[in-house]
Short mmCIF file of C-alpha atoms in Angstrom, two decimals:
data_model
loop_
_atom_site.label_atom_id
_atom_site.label_comp_id
_atom_site.label_asym_id
_atom_site.label_seq_id
_atom_site.Cartn_x
_atom_site.Cartn_y
_atom_site.Cartn_z
CA MET A 1 21.71 -18.74 16.45
CA VAL A 2 19.37 -16.58 14.05
CA ASP A 3 18.87 -17.37 10.65
CA TYR A 4 18.74 -13.96 9.02
CA ARG A 5 16.97 -15.77 5.44
CA ILE A 6 13.55 -16.02 6.54
CA VAL A 7 11.90 -18.49 3.76
CA VAL A 8 7.89 -18.49 5.12
CA PRO A 9 5.43 -21.89 4.11
CA SER A 10 4.13 -19.21 0.67
CA GLY A 11 7.30 -19.29 -0.35
CA ILE A 12 8.14 -15.81 0.05
CA VAL A 13 11.71 -15.04 1.70
CA PHE A 14 13.07 -12.17 3.38
CA ASP A 15 16.58 -12.08 3.46
CA PHE A 16 17.61 -9.95 5.85
CA ASN A 17 22.05 -11.40 6.06
CA ASN A 18 23.07 -8.23 4.17
CA MET A 19 21.82 -6.26 6.99
CA MET A 20 24.66 -7.27 9.15
CA GLY A 21 28.22 -7.21 8.41
CA ALA A 22 31.70 -5.19 9.03
CA GLY A 23 30.49 -1.99 10.01
CA ARG A 24 26.16 -3.31 9.76
CA LEU A 25 24.85 -4.94 12.98
CA GLN A 26 26.63 -7.59 14.66
CA PRO A 27 24.92 -11.25 15.35
CA GLN A 28 25.21 -11.02 18.70
CA GLU A 29 23.62 -8.04 19.52
CA VAL A 30 21.31 -8.33 17.68
CA GLU A 31 19.55 -12.04 19.42
CA GLN A 32 20.47 -9.89 22.75
CA ALA A 33 18.01 -7.48 21.14
CA LEU A 34 15.85 -9.94 20.16
CA GLN A 35 15.37 -12.04 23.56
CA GLN A 36 15.12 -8.37 25.50
CA GLN A 37 13.55 -5.59 23.41
CA GLY A 38 12.03 -7.71 20.41
CA ALA A 39 10.03 -10.02 23.63
CA VAL A 40 8.70 -7.38 24.93
CA ALA A 41 7.83 -5.80 21.69
CA GLU A 42 6.20 -9.23 20.32
CA LYS A 43 4.25 -9.03 24.00
CA ALA A 44 2.76 -5.95 22.99
CA VAL A 45 0.99 -6.71 18.95
CA CYS A 46 -0.02 -10.09 21.07
CA GLU A 47 -2.01 -7.85 23.66
CA LEU A 48 -3.10 -5.68 20.47
CA ARG A 49 -4.58 -8.72 18.59
CA ARG A 50 -6.51 -10.20 22.01
CA SER A 51 -7.59 -5.99 22.80
CA GLY A 52 -8.01 -3.96 20.02
CA PHE A 53 -5.87 -1.75 22.01
CA ALA A 54 -2.61 0.30 21.87
CA LYS A 55 -0.78 1.48 24.50
CA LYS A 56 -1.86 5.58 25.27
CA HIS A 57 -3.33 5.11 21.98
CA LEU A 58 -6.09 7.95 21.91
CA SER A 59 -8.77 9.34 19.33
CA LYS A 60 -8.62 13.55 18.00
CA ASP A 61 -10.98 13.78 21.14
CA GLY A 62 -8.64 12.28 23.49
CA THR A 63 -10.10 9.24 24.01
CA PRO A 64 -9.52 5.69 23.85
CA GLU A 65 -9.30 4.23 20.05
CA HIS A 66 -9.08 1.01 18.67
CA VAL A 67 -6.73 -0.67 16.41
CA TYR A 68 -8.30 -3.12 14.65
CA PHE A 69 -5.51 -3.72 11.44
CA PRO A 70 -4.88 -7.31 13.13
CA ARG A 71 -8.48 -8.31 12.24
CA MET A 72 -8.68 -7.77 8.59
CA PRO A 73 -7.65 -10.73 7.41
CA TYR A 74 -9.89 -12.74 9.90
CA ILE A 75 -13.52 -12.89 8.01
CA ALA A 76 -15.74 -13.28 10.87
CA ASP A 77 -19.28 -11.13 12.83
CA GLY A 78 -17.66 -8.25 14.85
CA ASN A 79 -14.45 -7.98 12.74
CA PRO A 80 -13.56 -5.29 9.63
CA ASN A 81 -14.48 -7.63 6.95
CA THR A 82 -17.19 -9.76 7.93
CA GLU A 83 -18.89 -13.29 5.59
CA GLN A 84 -21.97 -10.80 5.00
CA SER A 85 -19.74 -7.17 3.94
CA ILE A 86 -17.47 -9.89 1.85
CA ILE A 87 -20.78 -11.03 -0.01
CA LYS A 88 -22.31 -7.61 -0.35
CA LEU A 89 -18.55 -6.60 -2.71
CA MET A 90 -18.67 -9.80 -4.41
CA ARG A 91 -22.30 -8.31 -5.82
CA TYR A 92 -21.02 -5.53 -6.19
CA SER A 93 -18.54 -6.38 -8.25
CA LYS A 94 -20.84 -7.96 -10.55
CA HIS A 95 -22.77 -4.87 -10.69
CA LEU A 96 -19.69 -2.86 -12.07
CA ARG A 97 -19.93 -5.63 -15.07
CA SER A 98 -22.73 -2.91 -16.08
CA LYS A 99 -20.58 0.09 -15.46
CA ASP A 100 -18.37 1.78 -18.23
CA VAL A 101 -16.09 3.85 -15.87
CA VAL A 102 -15.40 3.80 -12.26
CA ILE A 103 -13.41 6.88 -11.05
CA PHE A 104 -12.59 6.64 -7.38
CA LEU A 105 -12.10 9.40 -5.18
CA GLY A 106 -9.72 10.05 -2.31
CA VAL A 107 -6.47 10.82 -1.06
CA GLY A 108 -4.07 9.21 1.24
CA GLY A 109 -4.84 5.81 2.81
CA SER A 110 -8.29 5.88 0.16
CA TYR A 111 -5.90 7.01 -2.63
CA LEU A 112 -2.54 4.62 -2.20
CA GLY A 113 -3.49 1.29 -1.69
CA ASN A 114 -6.47 1.18 -4.14
CA LYS A 115 -3.50 2.40 -6.32
CA VAL A 116 -1.33 -0.80 -5.95
CA LEU A 117 -3.95 -2.55 -6.57
CA PHE A 118 -5.00 -1.44 -9.30
CA ASP A 119 -1.39 -1.19 -10.65
CA ALA A 120 -0.51 -5.27 -9.78
CA PHE A 121 -4.08 -6.29 -11.46
CA GLY A 122 -4.85 -3.83 -13.47
CA GLY A 123 -1.60 -2.32 -15.05
CA TYR A 124 -0.84 0.25 -18.43
CA HIS A 125 -3.65 -1.60 -20.48
CA TRP A 126 -6.32 -1.98 -18.11
CA ASN A 127 -8.54 0.88 -18.82
CA THR A 128 -7.50 0.03 -23.21
CA SER A 129 -7.91 -3.51 -23.21
CA ALA A 130 -11.66 -5.40 -22.93
CA THR A 131 -9.83 -8.25 -23.63
CA LEU A 132 -8.07 -8.01 -19.95
CA ARG A 133 -10.87 -6.14 -18.32
CA GLN A 134 -13.24 -9.36 -19.62
CA GLY A 135 -16.33 -7.65 -18.82
CA GLN A 136 -15.25 -5.31 -15.56
CA PRO A 137 -15.08 -1.12 -16.03
CA CYS A 138 -12.45 1.22 -17.07
CA ILE A 139 -10.88 2.68 -13.85
CA TYR A 140 -9.73 5.39 -13.59
CA PHE A 141 -8.92 7.92 -10.47
CA SER A 142 -8.84 11.28 -8.75
CA GLY A 143 -9.45 13.52 -5.92
CA ASN A 144 -6.34 12.70 -3.83
CA ASN A 145 -4.49 16.21 -5.51
CA LEU A 146 -5.80 19.53 -5.48
CA ASP A 147 -4.77 20.23 -9.15
CA PRO A 148 -7.25 21.44 -11.75
CA VAL A 149 -5.30 20.60 -14.85
CA ASP A 150 -5.35 16.51 -13.52
CA CYS A 151 -9.26 16.77 -13.25
CA ASN A 152 -10.14 18.45 -16.07
CA SER A 153 -7.70 16.37 -18.41
CA LEU A 154 -9.66 13.57 -16.67
CA LEU A 155 -12.81 15.49 -17.47
CA PHE A 156 -12.25 15.62 -21.12
CA LYS A 157 -10.88 11.95 -21.08
CA MET A 158 -15.05 11.55 -19.45
CA ARG A 159 -16.37 13.92 -22.60
CA ARG A 160 -14.79 12.21 -25.26
CA MET A 161 -15.72 8.72 -23.93
CA ALA A 162 -18.80 10.27 -23.73
CA GLY A 163 -18.88 11.17 -27.06
CA VAL A 164 -17.98 8.37 -28.85
CA SER A 165 -21.17 6.27 -27.08
CA ALA A 166 -23.08 9.14 -27.82
CA GLN A 167 -22.42 8.08 -31.80
CA GLU A 168 -22.59 4.04 -30.73
CA GLY A 169 -25.89 5.00 -29.79
CA LYS A 170 -25.97 5.01 -26.02
CA LYS A 171 -24.69 6.94 -22.77
CA LEU A 172 -21.56 6.04 -21.24
CA LYS A 173 -22.11 4.79 -17.67
CA ILE A 174 -19.91 6.30 -15.05
CA MET A 175 -20.30 5.51 -11.62
CA LEU A 176 -18.18 8.02 -9.25
CA VAL A 177 -16.75 6.35 -6.21
CA PRO A 178 -16.01 9.09 -3.02
CA ILE A 179 -13.74 7.66 -0.46
CA SER A 180 -13.45 9.80 2.92
CA LYS A 181 -14.03 8.56 6.78
CA SER A 182 -15.74 11.80 7.45
CA GLY A 183 -17.63 12.70 4.33
CA THR A 184 -15.51 16.17 4.12
CA THR A 185 -11.86 15.02 3.71
CA LEU A 186 -11.03 18.27 1.10
CA GLU A 187 -9.22 16.94 -1.67
CA THR A 188 -11.25 14.17 -2.23
CA ILE A 189 -15.16 16.04 -1.52
CA SER A 190 -13.86 18.64 -3.98
CA ALA A 191 -13.04 16.54 -6.77
CA PHE A 192 -16.47 14.52 -6.17
CA THR A 193 -18.56 18.04 -6.34
CA TYR A 194 -16.29 19.12 -9.44
CA PHE A 195 -16.94 15.84 -11.18
CA TYR A 196 -20.64 15.21 -10.19
CA ALA A 197 -21.58 19.27 -11.54
CA ASN A 198 -19.99 18.32 -14.23
CA LEU A 199 -20.79 14.84 -15.64
CA SER A 200 -24.59 15.41 -14.06
CA GLN A 201 -25.15 17.57 -16.96
CA ASN A 202 -23.93 15.35 -19.78
CA ALA A 203 -26.64 14.55 -22.03
CA ASP A 204 -24.33 11.73 -22.92
CA ILE A 205 -23.75 10.31 -19.45
CA ASP A 206 -25.27 8.35 -17.05
CA LEU A 207 -24.06 8.77 -13.63
CA ASP A 208 -24.18 6.74 -10.82
CA CYS A 209 -22.78 7.04 -7.22
CA THR A 210 -21.16 4.64 -4.33
CA VAL A 211 -19.88 6.04 -0.98
CA VAL A 212 -17.17 4.77 1.07
CA THR A 213 -17.91 6.49 4.42
CA ASP A 214 -18.15 6.00 8.82
CA LEU A 215 -21.68 4.88 7.84
CA GLN A 216 -22.06 5.03 11.80
CA ALA A 217 -21.81 8.27 11.74
CA ALA A 218 -23.54 10.15 14.24
CA PRO A 219 -25.08 13.24 13.88
CA ILE A 220 -25.91 12.07 10.10
CA GLU A 221 -25.64 15.78 9.99
CA SER A 222 -22.49 15.97 10.30
CA ALA A 223 -21.49 13.46 7.32
CA PRO A 224 -22.14 14.76 3.72
CA LEU A 225 -21.69 12.09 1.30
CA LEU A 226 -23.97 9.42 4.17
CA GLN A 227 -26.45 12.47 3.83
CA LEU A 228 -25.90 12.53 -0.16
CA ALA A 229 -26.10 8.23 0.27
CA GLU A 230 -29.36 8.59 1.84
CA LYS A 231 -31.22 11.43 -0.10
CA PHE A 232 -30.10 8.99 -3.43
CA GLY A 233 -30.14 5.15 -2.72
CA TRP A 234 -27.12 5.53 -3.71
CA GLU A 235 -24.76 1.73 -2.87
CA ARG A 236 -22.55 2.26 0.01
CA PHE A 237 -19.84 1.00 2.06
CA ASP A 238 -18.41 1.30 5.64
CA ILE A 239 -15.60 2.80 6.95
CA LYS A 240 -14.77 0.89 9.89
CA GLU A 241 -14.14 2.68 13.21
CA GLY A 242 -10.12 1.29 14.27
CA ILE A 243 -8.87 1.30 10.69
CA GLY A 244 -6.52 4.01 10.47
CA GLY A 245 -6.41 5.39 6.65
CA ARG A 246 -3.04 3.98 6.17
CA PHE A 247 -4.21 0.04 7.22
CA SER A 248 -7.37 0.37 5.31
CA ILE A 249 -6.16 -1.45 2.38
CA MET A 250 -8.08 -4.64 3.64
CA THR A 251 -11.36 -3.48 4.39
CA ASP A 252 -13.74 -1.69 2.17
CA PRO A 253 -12.04 1.81 1.24
CA GLY A 254 -9.57 -0.25 -0.88
CA LEU A 255 -11.78 -3.90 -1.11
CA VAL A 256 -13.73 -1.78 -3.59
CA THR A 257 -11.08 -1.25 -5.98
CA MET A 258 -10.67 -5.03 -5.38
CA ALA A 259 -14.11 -5.82 -6.65
CA ALA A 260 -13.91 -2.74 -9.62
CA LEU A 261 -10.82 -5.32 -10.45
CA GLY A 262 -12.88 -8.58 -10.40
CA GLY A 263 -9.85 -9.91 -8.85
CA ASP A 264 -9.52 -12.42 -5.44
CA ILE A 265 -10.59 -10.95 -2.39
CA GLU A 266 -10.66 -13.24 -0.40
CA GLU A 267 -7.05 -14.99 -1.43
CA PHE A 268 -5.56 -11.24 -0.45
CA LEU A 269 -7.49 -11.72 2.80
CA ARG A 270 -5.91 -15.08 3.16
CA GLY A 271 -2.53 -14.26 2.10
CA ALA A 272 -3.10 -11.41 5.09
CA ARG A 273 -4.45 -13.85 7.84
CA ASP A 274 -1.33 -16.77 6.79
CA MET A 275 1.40 -13.90 7.14
CA ASP A 276 -0.54 -12.81 10.26
CA ILE A 277 -0.53 -16.82 11.69
CA TYR A 278 3.12 -17.36 11.05
CA CYS A 279 4.36 -14.78 12.70
CA ARG A 280 2.15 -15.07 15.74
CA GLN A 281 3.33 -18.10 15.92
CA ALA A 282 6.76 -18.52 14.74
CA GLU A 283 9.53 -17.91 17.36
CA LEU A 284 11.11 -14.81 17.96
CA ALA A 285 14.17 -15.09 15.26
CA GLU A 286 11.84 -16.89 13.03
CA ASN A 287 8.95 -13.98 12.85
CA PRO A 288 9.83 -11.60 9.58
CA ALA A 289 8.35 -9.05 10.73
CA LEU A 290 9.55 -9.13 13.90
CA LEU A 291 13.18 -9.16 12.47
CA ASN A 292 12.50 -6.78 10.28
CA ALA A 293 11.46 -4.34 12.72
CA LEU A 294 14.12 -4.93 14.54
CA LEU A 295 17.02 -5.08 12.21
CA LYS A 296 16.05 -1.47 11.12
CA PHE A 297 15.38 -0.07 14.27
CA MET A 298 18.66 -0.69 15.27
CA ALA A 299 20.40 0.70 11.91
CA TYR A 300 18.77 3.53 12.71
CA GLY A 301 19.82 4.30 15.78
CA ARG A 302 23.08 3.87 14.02
CA GLY A 303 22.15 6.80 12.04
CA ARG A 304 20.40 4.78 8.92
CA ASP A 305 17.06 7.34 9.22
CA ILE A 306 16.30 7.32 5.09
CA GLU A 307 14.90 3.77 4.39
CA VAL A 308 15.23 3.03 0.03
CA PHE A 309 11.89 0.90 -1.11
CA MET A 310 13.44 -0.10 -3.92
CA PRO A 311 11.26 -3.17 -6.15
CA TYR A 312 12.39 -4.11 -9.43
CA SER A 313 9.29 -4.09 -10.98
CA MET A 314 7.21 -1.50 -12.70
CA ARG A 315 3.79 -1.98 -11.95
CA LEU A 316 5.12 -2.03 -7.88
CA LYS A 317 6.18 1.46 -8.10
CA SER A 318 2.76 2.01 -6.20
CA LEU A 319 3.56 -0.35 -3.25
CA SER A 320 6.47 1.58 -2.88
CA GLU A 321 4.62 4.43 -3.09
CA TRP A 322 1.65 3.19 0.06
CA TYR A 323 4.87 2.19 1.99
CA VAL A 324 6.17 6.08 1.87
CA GLN A 325 2.92 6.74 4.09
CA LEU A 326 2.91 3.68 6.39
CA LEU A 327 5.98 4.00 7.39
CA ALA A 328 6.52 8.07 7.23
CA GLU A 329 2.54 8.52 8.83
CA SER A 330 3.18 5.78 11.32
CA LEU A 331 6.52 6.32 12.86
CA GLY A 332 7.66 9.79 11.96
CA LYS A 333 6.49 11.37 15.46
CA ARG A 334 8.01 14.22 17.61
CA CYS A 335 7.11 12.86 21.29
CA ASN A 336 7.05 9.38 22.29
CA ARG A 337 4.20 7.62 24.05
CA GLU A 338 5.71 9.32 27.95
CA GLY A 339 6.14 12.63 25.63
CA GLU A 340 9.53 12.71 25.57
CA VAL A 341 11.11 14.68 22.51
CA VAL A 342 12.71 12.52 20.60
CA TYR A 343 12.26 13.11 16.76
CA TYR A 344 11.98 9.41 15.69
CA GLY A 345 11.05 8.00 12.26
CA ARG A 346 13.01 7.16 8.70
CA THR A 347 12.42 9.03 6.03
CA PRO A 348 11.18 6.84 3.13
CA ILE A 349 12.39 7.18 -0.38
CA VAL A 350 10.33 5.63 -3.47
CA ALA A 351 12.52 4.33 -6.21
CA VAL A 352 12.16 1.50 -8.97
CA GLY A 353 14.98 -1.33 -10.28
CA THR A 354 16.44 -0.40 -12.95
CA THR A 355 15.17 3.29 -13.73
CA ASP A 356 16.21 4.57 -10.20
CA MET A 357 19.84 3.20 -10.44
CA HIS A 358 20.12 5.71 -13.18
CA ALA A 359 18.96 8.21 -10.94
CA GLN A 360 19.74 7.42 -7.12
CA THR A 361 22.00 4.73 -6.86
CA GLN A 362 24.90 6.90 -6.66
CA GLN A 363 23.79 8.89 -3.99
CA HIS A 364 23.31 5.02 -1.60
CA GLN A 365 26.37 4.17 -3.01
CA ASP A 366 28.60 6.74 -2.91
CA GLY A 367 26.58 9.28 -0.26
CA ARG A 368 26.19 9.68 3.29
CA LEU A 369 26.07 6.47 5.58
CA ASN A 370 22.36 7.30 6.47
CA LYS A 371 20.41 4.79 4.25
CA VAL A 372 19.06 1.31 4.78
CA VAL A 373 17.99 0.01 1.19
CA GLN A 374 15.24 -2.29 0.92
CA PHE A 375 15.06 -4.60 -2.16
CA LEU A 376 12.09 -6.19 -3.34
CA GLU A 377 11.49 -8.75 -6.51
CA VAL A 378 9.57 -10.58 -8.41
CA ALA A 379 11.17 -14.32 -8.88
CA ASN A 380 8.86 -15.73 -11.64
CA PRO A 381 7.01 -12.91 -13.71
CA GLU A 382 4.41 -13.38 -15.91
CA GLU A 383 5.86 -12.49 -19.08
CA GLU A 384 8.71 -12.48 -21.04
CA ALA A 385 10.72 -9.84 -23.22
CA ILE A 386 12.98 -11.95 -25.70
CA LEU A 387 15.60 -9.66 -27.25
CA HIS A 388 16.78 -10.07 -31.79
CA ASN A 389 18.70 -8.20 -32.90
CA PRO A 390 17.06 -6.98 -35.92
CA PHE A 391 20.04 -4.62 -36.96
CA ALA A 392 21.99 -7.77 -38.49
CA ASP A 393 24.94 -5.62 -40.58
CA VAL A 394 25.42 -3.64 -37.36
CA PRO A 395 27.71 -5.79 -34.92
CA PHE A 396 27.03 -4.05 -31.64
CA PHE A 397 23.83 -5.42 -31.62
CA ASP A 398 25.02 -9.59 -31.61
CA LYS A 399 25.68 -9.48 -28.05
CA TYR A 400 21.51 -9.00 -27.38
CA GLU A 401 20.75 -11.84 -28.74
CA GLY A 402 18.49 -13.77 -26.94
CA MET A 403 18.88 -12.09 -24.22
CA ASP A 404 15.82 -12.23 -21.24
CA MET A 405 14.53 -9.22 -19.88
CA ALA A 406 13.60 -10.60 -16.72
CA LYS A 407 17.12 -12.09 -16.10
CA ALA A 408 18.64 -8.48 -17.19
CA LEU A 409 17.03 -6.84 -14.47
CA LYS A 410 17.81 -9.71 -12.01
CA ALA A 411 21.29 -9.31 -12.97
CA ALA A 412 20.81 -5.30 -12.60
CA LEU A 413 19.53 -5.61 -8.79
CA ASN A 414 22.21 -8.70 -7.70
CA ALA A 415 24.92 -6.01 -9.04
CA ASN A 416 23.28 -3.55 -7.00
CA GLU A 417 23.10 -5.70 -4.31
CA ALA A 418 26.46 -6.24 -4.44
CA ALA A 419 27.84 -3.08 -4.70
CA LEU A 420 26.10 -1.76 -1.80
CA THR A 421 26.97 -4.84 0.27
CA GLY A 422 30.78 -4.45 -0.65
CA ASP A 423 30.58 -1.14 1.19
CA ASN A 424 29.19 -2.42 3.73
CA ARG A 425 25.88 -0.82 3.40
CA TYR A 426 22.65 -1.32 4.54
CA ASN A 427 19.92 -3.61 2.81
CA ALA A 428 17.72 -6.32 2.49
CA ARG A 429 15.65 -8.24 -0.32
CA PHE A 430 12.42 -9.60 -0.11
CA THR A 431 11.64 -12.36 -2.89
CA LEU A 432 7.38 -12.69 -3.87
CA PRO A 433 7.17 -15.59 -6.12
CA LYS A 434 5.19 -14.54 -7.87
CA LEU A 435 2.42 -11.29 -8.15
CA ASN A 436 -1.17 -12.57 -7.33
CA GLU A 437 -3.84 -11.62 -4.61
CA TYR A 438 -1.89 -14.19 -2.19
CA TYR A 439 1.67 -13.05 -2.14
CA LEU A 440 0.20 -8.94 -2.53
CA GLY A 441 -1.43 -10.21 0.71
CA GLN A 442 0.76 -11.10 2.55
CA LEU A 443 3.72 -8.76 1.78
CA MET A 444 1.40 -5.42 2.53
CA TYR A 445 0.34 -7.37 6.09
CA PHE A 446 3.85 -8.22 6.51
CA LEU A 447 4.50 -4.14 6.33
CA MET A 448 1.95 -3.58 8.29
CA LEU A 449 2.58 -5.65 11.08
CA THR A 450 6.45 -4.50 11.09
CA ILE A 451 4.79 -1.24 11.73
CA ALA A 452 3.69 -2.11 14.69
CA TYR A 453 6.77 -4.20 16.01
CA GLU A 454 8.80 -0.77 15.41
CA GLY A 455 6.16 1.20 16.64
CA GLU A 456 6.84 -0.86 20.38
CA LEU A 457 10.37 -0.97 19.94
CA ALA A 458 10.81 3.18 19.64
CA ASP A 459 8.18 3.58 21.69
CA VAL A 460 5.95 5.30 19.65
CA ASP A 461 1.94 5.95 18.53
CA ALA A 462 2.39 4.29 15.07
CA PHE A 463 -1.38 4.68 15.09
CA ASP A 464 -2.21 8.82 15.51
CA GLN A 465 -0.52 11.40 12.81
CA PRO A 466 -0.93 14.72 15.04
CA GLY A 467 1.88 15.94 12.46
CA VAL A 468 -1.01 16.40 9.61
CA GLU A 469 -3.67 17.67 12.30
CA VAL A 470 -1.69 21.32 12.12
CA TYR A 471 -1.66 21.74 8.80
CA LYS A 472 -5.30 20.70 8.17
CA LYS A 473 -6.32 22.85 10.80
CA LEU A 474 -3.89 25.90 8.84
CA MET A 475 -5.53 25.16 5.71
CA LYS A 476 -9.07 25.45 7.02
CA ALA A 477 -8.15 28.62 8.30
CA GLN A 478 -6.98 30.01 4.99
CA LEU A 479 -9.60 28.58 2.94
#
């Protein structure tokens, strides 16, 4: 019999009980699907780990292309991460302590995962608190949208900071980090050229660059970022073959942000590695990634074609935004791997508790029966906020005296979960013991592995993005 509440050895809880019940999935059908479709999906993912190839997955030029994301957690020669690459990142982290500012320029997977790391381990006050940074640089992001107002706002910020440094008799030391596998991504290259042209002409700024691109690109004439790195002697990091952008957070394109934060890269990868080992060794019914994929695949078959990812933590809202790309690009497919039109995939929705209880929950609770709501909580937040009544002469505020905001947040999640379940609406709940590099590595790898399993269940290529290529061609023609 399947236990729909799985606690992995690290203490992360994956509770799928509310996917079951009246008007939802039934234990007998899930157990049967696990032994049939689930077993086939497990075998396919095991083969992916072994061979590095996914069934019928081809590159843009129509040739077989590796899928190496399951190898990211394992530091070894021939894998996306090696001892040498990790040492290089650690040295780079120390080098960045000599910089005042790092600006990461990337879009899609070259931005979303990096922003998760920044929000989780930097947060609101990183750029305003030297105590919090402990010698690491301020961190900003651009190149994730063709928005002139946004670019100009950041440029104004840099000029203002440079002016303050000049008054102190110093130059503002800025590191630009464009991240693009091809070196031709429109948003990234537009922002890079804009900032480089403007910042390099400012006498109060000492500008340096690091490029993150395909270092094996041939010929080099087709790799502009690599050409510049060769010309100016800039530091460079590799975007490895076989790692798609939305899966790249645990390789150089994402780990450069962890390096800038001074975060623990090895713990991040250890978390992912422990999750992979557990899922690989678990029985079918005890594998949380497989069970997550199967239950949502089956719910999709019942018309649940929207997935709301709802962390109860502002620091994890960007995780929900990263998951949107992971789910949408991986599983939103017109055709299956046999070429048959299936129009598969759930639409992912970003939400955050409690904010969106006042915005989206009305739709979740009373709207169409087409959603799965995925809750995420941190059991033991690092900080607390206890309320006290500053208005003794107003009795209304007495009830807030001594209230723990973290407990109120959990009560809100419990109430939301109970309301949905009471109306037989699909939902699940993941609980992290706390938020650190190890647990975030476990969770993000779990989500990537879930996508691989669901691709097998749905028989779609979870590692290409043909729909994206359509608009890119049309856009380039206009420009």
